[in-house]
Coordinates of C-alpha atoms in Angstrom, one line a residue:
Chain D
M1 CA -11.5 21.8 -22.1
I2 CA -9.4 18.8 -21.0
R3 CA -8.0 18.5 -24.5
Q4 CA -6.5 21.9 -24.1
L5 CA -4.9 20.8 -20.9
F6 CA -3.2 18.0 -22.8
Q7 CA -2.5 20.1 -25.9
L8 CA 1.3 20.1 -25.5
P9 CA 1.7 16.4 -24.7
S10 CA -0.8 15.5 -27.3
V11 CA 1.3 16.9 -30.1
L12 CA 4.0 14.6 -29.0
L13 CA 1.5 11.8 -28.6
R14 CA 0.3 12.2 -32.2
L15 CA 3.8 12.0 -33.4
C16 CA 4.4 9.0 -31.3
L17 CA 1.3 7.3 -32.7
Q18 CA 2.4 8.0 -36.2
R19 CA 5.7 6.3 -35.5
H20 CA 3.9 3.3 -33.9
R21 CA 1.6 3.1 -36.9
G22 CA 4.5 3.4 -39.2
Q23 CA 6.4 0.6 -37.4
R24 CA 3.3 -1.6 -37.4
N25 CA 2.4 -1.2 -41.0
G26 CA 5.9 -1.3 -42.3
Q27 CA 4.6 -0.2 -45.7
S28 CA 4.9 3.5 -45.3
D29 CA 7.8 5.6 -46.5
Q30 CA 10.8 4.1 -44.7
T31 CA 12.9 7.3 -44.7
G32 CA 10.0 9.4 -43.5
V33 CA 9.4 7.1 -40.6
F34 CA 13.1 7.0 -39.8
R35 CA 13.3 10.8 -39.8
C36 CA 10.2 11.1 -37.7
Q37 CA 11.7 8.6 -35.2
I38 CA 14.9 10.5 -34.8
K39 CA 13.1 13.7 -34.1
L40 CA 10.7 12.0 -31.8
S41 CA 13.2 10.2 -29.7
R42 CA 15.1 13.6 -29.3
I43 CA 12.0 15.5 -28.3
R44 CA 10.9 12.8 -25.9
R45 CA 14.2 12.5 -24.3
L46 CA 14.4 16.3 -24.0
T47 CA 11.0 16.7 -22.5
R48 CA 11.6 13.9 -20.0
L49 CA 15.0 15.4 -19.1
L50 CA 13.4 18.8 -18.7
G51 CA 10.6 17.4 -16.5
L52 CA 13.1 15.6 -14.4
L53 CA 15.3 18.6 -14.0
A54 CA 12.4 20.8 -13.0
F55 CA 11.3 18.2 -10.5
S56 CA 14.7 17.8 -9.0
C57 CA 14.9 21.6 -8.6
L58 CA 11.6 21.5 -6.7
L59 CA 13.0 18.7 -4.5
L60 CA 16.1 20.6 -3.7
T61 CA 14.8 24.1 -3.1
N62 CA 13.2 23.1 0.1
V63 CA 16.2 21.4 1.7
T64 CA 17.3 24.6 3.3
I65 CA 13.8 25.5 4.5
S66 CA 13.3 22.2 6.2
S67 CA 16.6 22.2 7.9
A68 CA 16.1 25.8 9.1
N69 CA 12.7 24.8 10.6
A70 CA 14.4 21.9 12.4
S71 CA 16.9 24.1 14.1
D72 CA 14.3 26.7 15.0
T73 CA 12.1 24.3 16.9
I74 CA 14.7 23.1 19.4
A75 CA 15.9 26.0 21.5
G76 CA 19.2 24.9 23.2
P77 CA 20.0 21.5 24.6
V78 CA 17.1 20.3 26.8
Q79 CA 17.7 17.1 28.6
Q80 CA 14.9 14.7 28.1
V81 CA 14.2 11.7 30.3
L82 CA 12.1 8.7 30.0
I83 CA 9.7 8.2 32.8
T84 CA 7.4 5.6 34.1
H85 CA 4.7 5.0 36.8
N86 CA 5.9 4.9 40.4
D87 CA 5.7 1.2 41.0
N88 CA 8.3 -0.4 43.2
N89 CA 8.1 -3.7 41.4
R90 CA 8.8 -2.1 38.1
Q91 CA 12.2 -1.9 36.6
T92 CA 14.1 1.4 36.6
E93 CA 16.3 0.5 33.7
V94 CA 15.3 -0.4 30.1
L95 CA 17.2 -1.4 27.0
R96 CA 17.3 1.0 24.1
R97 CA 16.0 -1.7 21.8
S98 CA 13.0 -2.2 24.1
V99 CA 12.2 1.6 24.1
R100 CA 12.3 1.4 20.3
A101 CA 10.1 -1.7 20.2
M102 CA 7.6 0.0 22.6
Y103 CA 7.4 3.2 20.5
S104 CA 7.2 1.2 17.3
M105 CA 4.0 -0.2 19.0
R106 CA 5.1 -3.7 18.2
M107 CA 5.9 -4.5 21.9
R108 CA 2.7 -4.5 23.9
T109 CA 3.8 -5.6 27.3
W110 CA 6.7 -5.0 29.7
P111 CA 9.4 -7.7 29.7
D112 CA 7.7 -9.2 32.7
G113 CA 4.4 -9.5 30.8
S114 CA 2.5 -6.7 32.6
P115 CA 0.4 -4.3 30.4
L116 CA 2.2 -1.4 28.7
T117 CA 0.7 2.0 27.9
V118 CA 2.7 4.3 25.6
Y119 CA 2.3 8.1 25.8
V120 CA 3.6 10.7 23.3
L121 CA 3.5 14.4 22.9
L122 CA 1.9 15.8 19.6
D123 CA 3.9 15.3 16.4
D124 CA 5.0 18.9 16.1
D125 CA 6.0 19.3 19.7
P126 CA 9.8 20.2 19.8
L127 CA 10.3 17.7 22.7
H128 CA 8.7 14.9 20.7
Q129 CA 10.9 15.7 17.7
Q130 CA 14.0 15.6 20.0
F131 CA 12.9 12.4 21.6
C132 CA 12.3 10.8 18.2
R133 CA 15.7 11.9 16.9
D134 CA 17.9 11.3 20.0
T135 CA 16.3 8.3 21.7
L136 CA 14.6 6.5 18.9
G137 CA 16.8 7.7 16.0
I138 CA 14.0 8.4 13.6
L139 CA 12.1 11.4 12.2
P140 CA 8.6 12.0 13.6
F141 CA 7.0 11.6 10.2
H142 CA 8.6 8.2 9.7
L143 CA 7.3 7.1 13.0
R144 CA 3.8 8.4 12.1
R145 CA 4.0 6.6 8.8
S146 CA 4.8 3.3 10.6
W147 CA 2.0 3.8 13.1
D148 CA -0.5 4.5 10.3
R149 CA 0.4 1.2 8.7
L150 CA -0.3 -0.6 11.9
I151 CA -3.5 1.3 12.6
F152 CA -5.1 1.0 9.2
S153 CA -4.1 -2.7 8.7
G154 CA -5.7 -3.4 12.1
K155 CA -2.3 -4.8 13.3
G156 CA -1.8 -2.3 16.2
Q157 CA -2.9 0.7 18.0
P158 CA -1.2 4.1 18.1
P159 CA 0.3 5.6 21.3
I160 CA -1.8 7.9 23.4
A161 CA -1.1 11.6 22.5
V162 CA -1.1 14.2 25.3
K163 CA -0.9 18.0 24.8
N164 CA 1.9 18.9 27.2
M165 CA 4.4 17.7 29.8
Q166 CA 2.0 18.4 32.7
E167 CA -0.6 16.1 31.2
M168 CA 2.0 13.5 30.4
K169 CA 3.3 13.5 34.0
Q170 CA -0.2 13.3 35.3
K171 CA -1.3 10.4 33.0
I172 CA 1.9 8.5 33.8
S173 CA 1.5 8.9 37.5
E174 CA -2.1 7.6 37.3
T175 CA -1.5 4.6 34.9
P176 CA 0.4 1.5 36.0
G177 CA 2.7 0.3 33.2
A178 CA 2.8 3.7 31.5
I179 CA 5.8 5.1 29.7
G180 CA 6.5 8.6 28.4
Y181 CA 9.1 11.4 28.3
I182 CA 9.5 14.9 29.8
T183 CA 12.4 17.3 30.3
G184 CA 14.7 16.6 33.2
D185 CA 13.7 19.7 35.1
Q186 CA 10.1 18.6 35.2
V187 CA 10.7 15.4 37.1
D188 CA 9.2 15.1 40.6
A189 CA 8.2 12.4 43.0
S190 CA 5.0 11.5 41.1
V191 CA 7.0 9.6 38.4
T192 CA 10.1 7.4 38.2
I193 CA 13.0 8.0 35.8
L194 CA 13.8 5.1 33.5
K195 CA 17.5 4.8 32.7
I196 CA 18.1 3.7 29.1
L197 CA 20.8 1.0 28.8
Chain O
M1 CA -17.3 -18.5 21.1
L2 CA -14.1 -16.5 20.9
F3 CA -16.0 -13.4 21.6
G4 CA -17.5 -14.9 24.7
I5 CA -14.0 -15.7 26.0
C6 CA -12.9 -12.1 25.3
I7 CA -15.8 -10.5 27.1
N8 CA -15.0 -12.6 30.2
V9 CA -11.5 -11.4 30.1
S10 CA -12.4 -7.8 29.6
T11 CA -14.7 -7.7 32.7
Q12 CA -11.7 -8.8 34.8
N13 CA -9.5 -6.0 33.5
S14 CA -11.9 -3.2 32.8
S15 CA -9.3 -0.6 33.4
A16 CA -7.3 -1.7 30.3
E17 CA -10.3 -1.5 28.0
E18 CA -9.7 0.8 25.1
L19 CA -11.7 1.5 22.0
L20 CA -10.1 3.5 19.2
Y21 CA -11.8 4.3 15.9
S22 CA -11.3 6.6 12.9
F23 CA -12.8 7.4 9.6
V24 CA -11.1 8.2 6.4
I25 CA -12.7 9.9 3.4
N26 CA -10.9 10.0 0.0
Q27 CA -12.3 11.5 -3.2
G28 CA -10.2 11.5 -6.3
L29 CA -10.4 13.1 -9.7
V30 CA -8.8 11.4 -12.7
A31 CA -8.3 12.9 -16.2
T32 CA -6.5 11.0 -19.0
S33 CA -5.5 11.8 -22.6
D34 CA -6.6 8.4 -23.7
N35 CA -7.9 5.1 -22.2
N36 CA -10.1 5.1 -19.1
F37 CA -8.8 4.7 -15.6
Y38 CA -11.1 4.7 -12.6
G39 CA -14.2 5.7 -14.6
D40 CA -14.7 7.7 -17.8
S41 CA -11.5 9.7 -17.6
D42 CA -10.7 9.6 -21.3
D43 CA -10.7 13.3 -22.4
S44 CA -12.8 14.1 -19.4
I45 CA -12.7 14.1 -15.7
S46 CA -13.8 11.1 -13.7
F47 CA -15.1 11.5 -10.2
Q48 CA -15.5 7.7 -9.8
Y49 CA -12.8 7.3 -7.3
T50 CA -14.2 7.3 -3.8
E51 CA -13.0 5.5 -0.6
L52 CA -14.9 5.7 2.7
S53 CA -13.6 3.7 5.5
A54 CA -14.4 3.3 9.2
N55 CA -11.9 1.3 11.3
G56 CA -11.9 0.4 14.9
S57 CA -9.7 -1.4 17.4
Y58 CA -10.9 -2.6 20.8
K59 CA -8.2 -3.5 23.2
I60 CA -9.6 -5.9 25.7
N61 CA -6.4 -6.3 27.6
S62 CA -2.7 -6.4 26.7
H63 CA -3.2 -9.9 25.2
F64 CA -6.5 -9.6 23.3
R65 CA -7.7 -7.1 20.8
V66 CA -10.4 -7.0 18.1
A67 CA -9.8 -4.9 15.0
G68 CA -12.0 -4.2 12.0
Q69 CA -12.6 -2.0 9.0
V70 CA -15.6 -1.4 6.8
L71 CA -14.8 0.0 3.4
Y72 CA -16.9 1.5 0.6
R73 CA -14.9 1.8 -2.5
R74 CA -15.8 3.1 -5.9
A75 CA -13.2 2.7 -8.6
G76 CA -14.7 3.2 -12.0
E77 CA -16.6 0.2 -13.2
T78 CA -14.4 -2.2 -11.3
S79 CA -15.7 -1.7 -7.8
D80 CA -18.7 -0.1 -6.1
S81 CA -19.6 -1.8 -2.9
V82 CA -19.4 -1.8 0.9
D83 CA -17.4 -4.7 2.4
I84 CA -15.9 -5.8 5.6
D85 CA -12.3 -5.2 4.7
Y86 CA -11.0 -7.0 7.8
L87 CA -12.3 -8.1 11.2
F88 CA -10.2 -10.3 13.4
I89 CA -9.3 -11.2 16.9
D90 CA -5.7 -10.5 17.7
S91 CA -4.3 -12.6 20.4
Q92 CA -0.7 -12.2 21.6
I93 CA 0.3 -15.6 22.9
F94 CA 3.7 -14.7 24.2
G95 CA 5.7 -11.5 24.8
S96 CA 9.2 -10.9 26.1
E97 CA 12.0 -8.4 25.8
A98 CA 13.4 -10.4 22.9
F99 CA 10.3 -11.3 20.9
N100 CA 6.6 -11.7 20.8
L101 CA 4.3 -14.2 19.1
G102 CA 0.6 -13.9 18.2
I103 CA -2.2 -15.0 16.0
N104 CA -5.0 -13.2 14.1
L105 CA -8.2 -15.1 13.6
G106 CA -10.9 -13.9 11.2
R107 CA -10.6 -11.8 8.1
F108 CA -7.1 -10.3 7.9
K109 CA -5.4 -8.1 5.4
N110 CA -3.0 -10.1 3.2
P111 CA 0.6 -9.4 4.2
I112 CA 2.1 -8.6 0.8
G113 CA 4.9 -6.1 0.2
L114 CA 5.0 -2.7 1.8
Y115 CA 1.6 -1.3 0.9
N116 CA -0.9 -4.0 0.4
D117 CA -2.1 -4.1 4.0
T118 CA -3.2 -0.5 3.8
R119 CA -3.8 -0.2 0.1
D120 CA -7.2 1.5 0.4
V121 CA -6.2 4.1 2.9
A122 CA -5.0 7.3 1.2
F123 CA -2.8 8.4 4.1
T124 CA -0.6 5.4 3.9
R125 CA -0.1 5.5 0.1
P126 CA 2.9 7.4 -1.3
G127 CA 0.7 9.1 -3.9
V128 CA -2.9 9.1 -5.3
F129 CA -2.4 5.5 -6.7
L130 CA -0.2 2.7 -5.6
P131 CA 2.3 1.5 -8.3
Q132 CA 0.1 -0.5 -10.6
G133 CA 2.8 -2.9 -11.6
I134 CA 3.1 -4.4 -8.1
Y135 CA -0.4 -3.6 -6.8
P136 CA -2.6 -4.0 -9.8
D137 CA -6.4 -3.7 -9.5
A138 CA -6.6 -6.6 -11.9
L139 CA -5.5 -9.0 -9.1
R140 CA -7.2 -7.1 -6.3
D141 CA -9.6 -9.9 -5.3
I142 CA -6.6 -12.2 -4.6
Y143 CA -4.7 -9.5 -2.8
I144 CA -7.0 -7.6 -0.5
S145 CA -7.9 -9.8 2.4
S146 CA -8.5 -13.4 3.4
D147 CA -10.6 -15.4 5.9
G148 CA -8.5 -17.7 8.0
A149 CA -5.6 -17.5 10.4
L150 CA -2.4 -15.4 10.5
A151 CA 0.5 -16.1 12.8
Y152 CA 3.1 -13.4 13.5
A153 CA 6.3 -13.0 15.3
N154 CA 8.3 -9.8 16.1
L155 CA 11.9 -10.1 17.1
F156 CA 13.5 -7.2 18.8
R157 CA 17.3 -7.1 18.3
A158 CA 19.8 -4.4 19.2
L159 CA 20.3 -3.5 15.5
G160 CA 16.7 -3.8 14.3
Q161 CA 13.4 -5.6 14.3
W162 CA 12.2 -8.7 12.4
H163 CA 8.6 -9.0 11.5
I164 CA 7.5 -12.5 10.4
E165 CA 4.0 -13.4 9.2
L166 CA 2.5 -16.6 8.0
A167 CA -1.1 -16.9 6.9
Y168 CA -3.5 -19.5 5.5
G169 CA -7.1 -18.9 4.4
A170 CA -9.6 -18.3 1.7
P171 CA -9.1 -15.2 -0.5
R172 CA -12.1 -13.1 -1.4
L173 CA -12.0 -14.3 -4.9
E174 CA -15.5 -14.3 -6.5
E175 CA -14.7 -13.8 -10.2
F176 CA -11.8 -13.1 -12.5
G177 CA -13.4 -10.1 -14.1
D178 CA -13.5 -10.3 -17.9
F179 CA -10.6 -12.7 -18.0
I180 CA -12.8 -15.8 -18.1
P181 CA -16.5 -16.0 -18.7
K182 CA -18.4 -15.0 -15.5
S183 CA -20.5 -18.2 -15.6
I184 CA -17.5 -20.2 -14.7
D185 CA -17.7 -21.0 -10.9
I186 CA -14.7 -20.5 -8.7
S187 CA -14.6 -22.8 -5.7
D188 CA -12.3 -24.0 -3.0
A189 CA -10.1 -20.9 -3.3
K190 CA -7.1 -21.1 -0.9
I191 CA -4.2 -18.8 -0.2
L192 CA -0.9 -19.3 1.6
L193 CA 1.0 -16.1 2.5
G194 CA 4.3 -15.4 4.1
R195 CA 6.2 -12.2 4.7
I196 CA 9.4 -11.4 6.4
I197 CA 10.5 -7.9 7.0
Y198 CA 13.7 -6.7 8.6
E199 CA 13.7 -3.1 9.8
H200 CA 17.1 -1.8 10.6
D201 CA 17.3 1.1 13.1
L202 CA 13.5 1.5 13.3
G203 CA 13.1 1.4 9.6
R204 CA 16.2 3.4 8.4
W205 CA 16.7 0.4 6.2
Q206 CA 13.8 -2.0 5.5
L207 CA 14.2 -5.2 3.6
G208 CA 11.4 -7.7 2.9
L209 CA 10.3 -10.8 1.1
S210 CA 6.7 -11.8 0.6
Y211 CA 5.4 -15.0 -0.9
I212 CA 1.9 -15.8 -2.2
R213 CA 0.5 -19.1 -3.3
Q214 CA -3.1 -19.1 -4.3
T215 CA -5.2 -21.9 -5.9
S216 CA -8.8 -22.5 -6.8
D217 CA -11.0 -24.9 -8.8
L218 CA -12.9 -23.9 -11.8
S219 CA -16.1 -25.5 -13.1
A220 CA -19.0 -24.8 -15.4
D221 CA -21.8 -27.0 -16.5
N222 CA -23.4 -24.3 -18.6
L223 CA -21.9 -21.2 -20.2
N224 CA -23.3 -17.9 -21.0
A225 CA -21.6 -15.5 -23.3
L226 CA -23.1 -12.2 -24.4
S227 CA -26.3 -13.3 -22.7
L228 CA -26.6 -16.3 -24.9
P229 CA -26.7 -19.7 -23.4
L230 CA -24.0 -21.9 -24.9
P231 CA -24.7 -25.6 -24.6
L232 CA -21.5 -27.4 -23.7
T233 CA -20.7 -30.7 -25.0
S234 CA -19.1 -31.6 -21.7
P235 CA -18.8 -29.7 -18.4
I236 CA -15.6 -27.7 -17.8
R237 CA -13.4 -28.7 -15.0
G238 CA -10.0 -27.2 -14.2
D239 CA -8.0 -25.2 -11.7
E240 CA -6.2 -21.9 -11.4
Q241 CA -3.0 -21.2 -9.5
L242 CA -0.9 -18.1 -8.8
E243 CA 2.5 -17.9 -7.2
Q244 CA 4.4 -14.7 -6.4
Y245 CA 7.7 -13.7 -4.9
L246 CA 8.0 -10.0 -3.9
F247 CA 11.1 -8.3 -2.8
T248 CA 10.9 -5.0 -0.9
A249 CA 13.6 -2.5 0.0
Q250 CA 13.3 0.9 1.5
Y251 CA 15.9 3.4 2.6
N252 CA 15.1 6.5 4.7
H253 CA 17.7 9.2 5.1
N254 CA 16.6 12.4 6.8
T255 CA 13.7 13.7 4.6
W256 CA 14.4 11.3 1.7
T257 CA 12.8 7.9 1.2
L258 CA 13.9 5.6 -1.6
T259 CA 11.7 2.6 -2.1
S260 CA 11.9 -0.3 -4.6
E261 CA 9.9 -3.5 -5.0
Y262 CA 10.3 -6.3 -7.4
A263 CA 7.7 -9.0 -8.0
R264 CA 7.8 -12.2 -10.1
T265 CA 4.5 -13.8 -10.6
S266 CA 3.7 -17.1 -12.3
A267 CA 0.1 -17.9 -12.9
G268 CA -1.8 -20.4 -14.9
L269 CA -5.0 -22.1 -15.7
S270 CA -5.4 -25.7 -16.6
A271 CA -8.7 -26.9 -17.9
S272 CA -9.8 -29.4 -20.5
P273 CA -10.6 -27.6 -23.8
F274 CA -14.4 -27.2 -24.1
S275 CA -16.7 -27.2 -27.1
F276 CA -20.1 -25.7 -27.7
A277 CA -22.3 -25.4 -30.7
S278 CA -22.2 -21.9 -32.1
P279 CA -25.6 -20.2 -31.3
A280 CA -25.6 -18.5 -34.8
P281 CA -25.7 -20.2 -38.2
P282 CA -24.0 -22.2 -39.4
F283 CA -24.0 -23.7 -35.8
D284 CA -20.5 -25.1 -36.0
L285 CA -18.8 -26.6 -33.0
V286 CA -16.5 -24.0 -31.4
T287 CA -13.6 -25.3 -29.3
V288 CA -12.0 -23.0 -26.7
N289 CA -8.8 -23.7 -24.9
L290 CA -8.7 -21.9 -21.5
S291 CA -5.3 -23.3 -20.5
T292 CA -2.6 -20.8 -20.1
D293 CA 0.6 -20.4 -18.3
F294 CA 2.8 -17.4 -18.0
E295 CA 5.1 -15.2 -15.9
T296 CA 4.8 -11.6 -15.0
E297 CA 7.7 -9.4 -13.9
S298 CA 7.1 -6.0 -12.3
Y299 CA 9.1 -3.5 -10.3
Y300 CA 9.3 0.2 -9.4
F301 CA 11.7 2.7 -8.0
Q302 CA 10.3 5.5 -6.0
L303 CA 11.8 8.6 -4.5
Q304 CA 9.9 10.6 -1.9
K305 CA 11.1 13.8 -0.4
Q306 CA 9.6 15.6 2.6
L307 CA 10.0 19.2 1.5
N308 CA 8.9 20.7 4.8
D309 CA 6.2 20.0 7.5
R310 CA 3.5 20.5 4.9
W311 CA 4.8 19.5 1.5
S312 CA 6.2 16.3 0.0
S313 CA 7.0 15.2 -3.5
L314 CA 7.2 11.9 -5.3
L315 CA 9.0 10.6 -8.3
R316 CA 8.4 7.0 -9.5
W317 CA 9.2 4.7 -12.4
D318 CA 6.9 1.7 -12.5
V319 CA 7.2 -1.2 -14.9
L320 CA 4.9 -4.2 -15.6
E321 CA 5.8 -6.9 -18.0
P322 CA 3.0 -9.4 -18.2
N323 CA 3.6 -12.6 -20.2
K324 CA 7.3 -13.0 -19.8
G325 CA 6.9 -16.7 -20.3
N326 CA 7.1 -18.6 -23.6
Q327 CA 3.5 -19.6 -23.8
P328 CA 1.2 -16.8 -24.8
A329 CA -2.2 -16.6 -23.2
S330 CA -4.5 -18.5 -25.4
F331 CA -7.6 -16.6 -24.4
G332 CA -7.3 -13.9 -26.9
N333 CA -4.6 -11.4 -26.1
V334 CA -5.8 -11.1 -22.5
S335 CA -3.4 -12.2 -19.8
F336 CA -4.2 -13.2 -16.3
G337 CA -6.5 -10.3 -15.3
Y338 CA -4.6 -7.9 -17.5
I339 CA -6.2 -6.3 -20.5
D340 CA -3.1 -6.7 -22.6
S341 CA 0.2 -8.4 -22.4
T342 CA 2.5 -5.7 -23.6
K343 CA 5.1 -4.1 -21.3
T344 CA 3.8 -1.0 -19.5
E345 CA 5.9 1.7 -18.1
D346 CA 4.6 4.5 -15.9
L347 CA 6.6 7.6 -15.0
T348 CA 4.9 9.5 -12.1
L349 CA 5.6 12.9 -10.6
G350 CA 3.6 13.7 -7.5
L351 CA 3.1 16.5 -5.0
R352 CA 1.3 16.3 -1.7
W353 CA 0.1 19.1 0.5
K354 CA -0.7 18.3 4.2
I355 CA -3.3 21.0 4.8
A356 CA -3.7 20.0 8.4
D357 CA -2.8 16.9 10.4
S358 CA -6.1 15.3 9.3
M359 CA -6.4 16.7 5.8
M360 CA -4.3 16.4 2.6
L361 CA -4.4 17.0 -1.1
S362 CA -2.4 14.8 -3.4
T363 CA -1.8 15.3 -7.1
E364 CA 0.0 13.3 -9.7
Y365 CA 1.0 13.4 -13.3
H366 CA 1.7 10.1 -15.1
Y367 CA 3.3 9.5 -18.5
I368 CA 2.4 6.0 -19.5
E369 CA 3.6 3.7 -22.3
G370 CA 1.4 0.6 -22.6
F371 CA -1.9 -0.1 -21.0
A372 CA -1.7 -3.6 -19.5
W373 CA -3.1 -2.6 -16.1
V374 CA -6.2 -0.6 -17.2
S375 CA -9.4 -2.4 -16.4
P376 CA -11.4 -4.1 -19.1
E377 CA -14.6 -3.0 -17.5
D378 CA -13.8 0.7 -17.8
N379 CA -12.6 0.3 -21.4
L380 CA -15.3 -1.8 -23.1
D381 CA -15.7 0.4 -26.1
V382 CA -12.4 2.2 -26.0
D383 CA -9.7 2.0 -28.6
L384 CA -6.7 1.7 -26.3
K385 CA -3.8 4.0 -27.1
S386 CA -0.2 4.3 -26.0
P387 CA 1.5 6.4 -24.8
W388 CA -1.0 8.3 -22.8
H389 CA -1.1 10.8 -20.0
M390 CA -2.9 11.0 -16.7
I391 CA -3.5 13.7 -14.1
A392 CA -5.0 12.7 -10.8
L393 CA -6.0 14.7 -7.7
S394 CA -7.3 13.4 -4.4
F395 CA -8.5 15.0 -1.3
S396 CA -8.3 13.0 1.9
Y397 CA -9.7 13.6 5.3
R398 CA -9.4 11.5 8.5
F399 CA -11.3 12.0 11.8

């Protein structure tokens, strides 16, 4: 059954083996081997080229689909802001590189050494995608990939995912040292806006 | 004792306690036109590719953490066991806006290249298999994890981040497979590892260099070959060493990811030639020279494309050239851990379907010339052939 699966390549394979054997023995009919070699190299080059072409087509066909998806998910310009727990001692400004370091999960404390807890919305949430793109400058699946590397090597923990902005706001207002993001119109006295420098 | 300290700390900051754990299941199918890979795949379908892992991380406070992973791995005849993959205490000594410093004590994953730290977790691999030229199963025992200490530093700069790791310990090296007779004892195995990675713009560009230096002592007072005791005229004493430089580069642009790694490995064995009386008539004295010294060069180019939220594709060209050095391995045609010392090229096309956030199906087609990285254990009675084809499929689930 499997042999049938490989039937097409195995024809090529047999020819290749013939060539290899011919080269190794060196006693067989030289012109025959030579002719076989020419044919083979052509066929092999052609099949490789065709395979690559087919694959490239596959790669390219979805470019339009994915870009269409991206534009669908974000409806108009929504201003997103970084928020933190209401703690008078805590800073109200943060460096962009620190935000990036916090969300890469490599930075585990605030600059003053106090504990840091990072909150995110789910990967497919439009606001998360916007935050990744605008504030972090990265696509959500790249960020997920780097978190996975940290988690499965034991070198770090992922951020805490929340379902919506209400939950995000509530968690941040309850957790000292928490950081997260919501849209500007959702901000109230329960949280403090962090200005990105 | 360290656990004791941690427990004390945790009781003081009980609000910061956090335990996270997850499980990953991966089952693969492998079919090849010739040669066995991960089980009896030659002209058949092998199901002998299973990975089950459970990992957990317990955050005691923002400075101390314990992380561990238990792994069951079945990969043809080469591995079928449950092991503690890693288990260490992570202590962050210092943290500031500009950098942090820390140390991992216990069994840690060896920091090598882009994928070695997570080589047995399907969700972090670009395809069903990692490129075998750089991450060969033949050197797995040296690569996977080590018992010792790993110091790390992360530097947070405006343009990017630097991740520096330096480790020293004992690799989990128990035997060299079929490379040298199993009755030769390996002792005093040590490994020194270093890795430096620069991530520009949260990984838009990533450049890295890894270094491995591993040594061990070899000894045997008696030798068994094919279940026959071979009386040695004198005991075997020698040592083994491996040194590798690995360069990593990755470029991410929108939904495209281009990755390349290049490794140069020099390895060698030096042992006094040993003699034994042949167990069969005419009982001649047989002399074997185990000493060998050679260089391996390997590299791959890999293009990944995220087609949409659910689908991604992979194109890779992977090359392994064992025995680039002048001295051929003197133990038959077998190179350091490799079944054969001929150049091996692997062209891979892959497609991945993310069924849900926790579930995925990966499939791959390989066109391979050469067979240096297939395992000797899986191919004991097989007439190895080249070129050959492979189709692999794997289903992965995390929860």
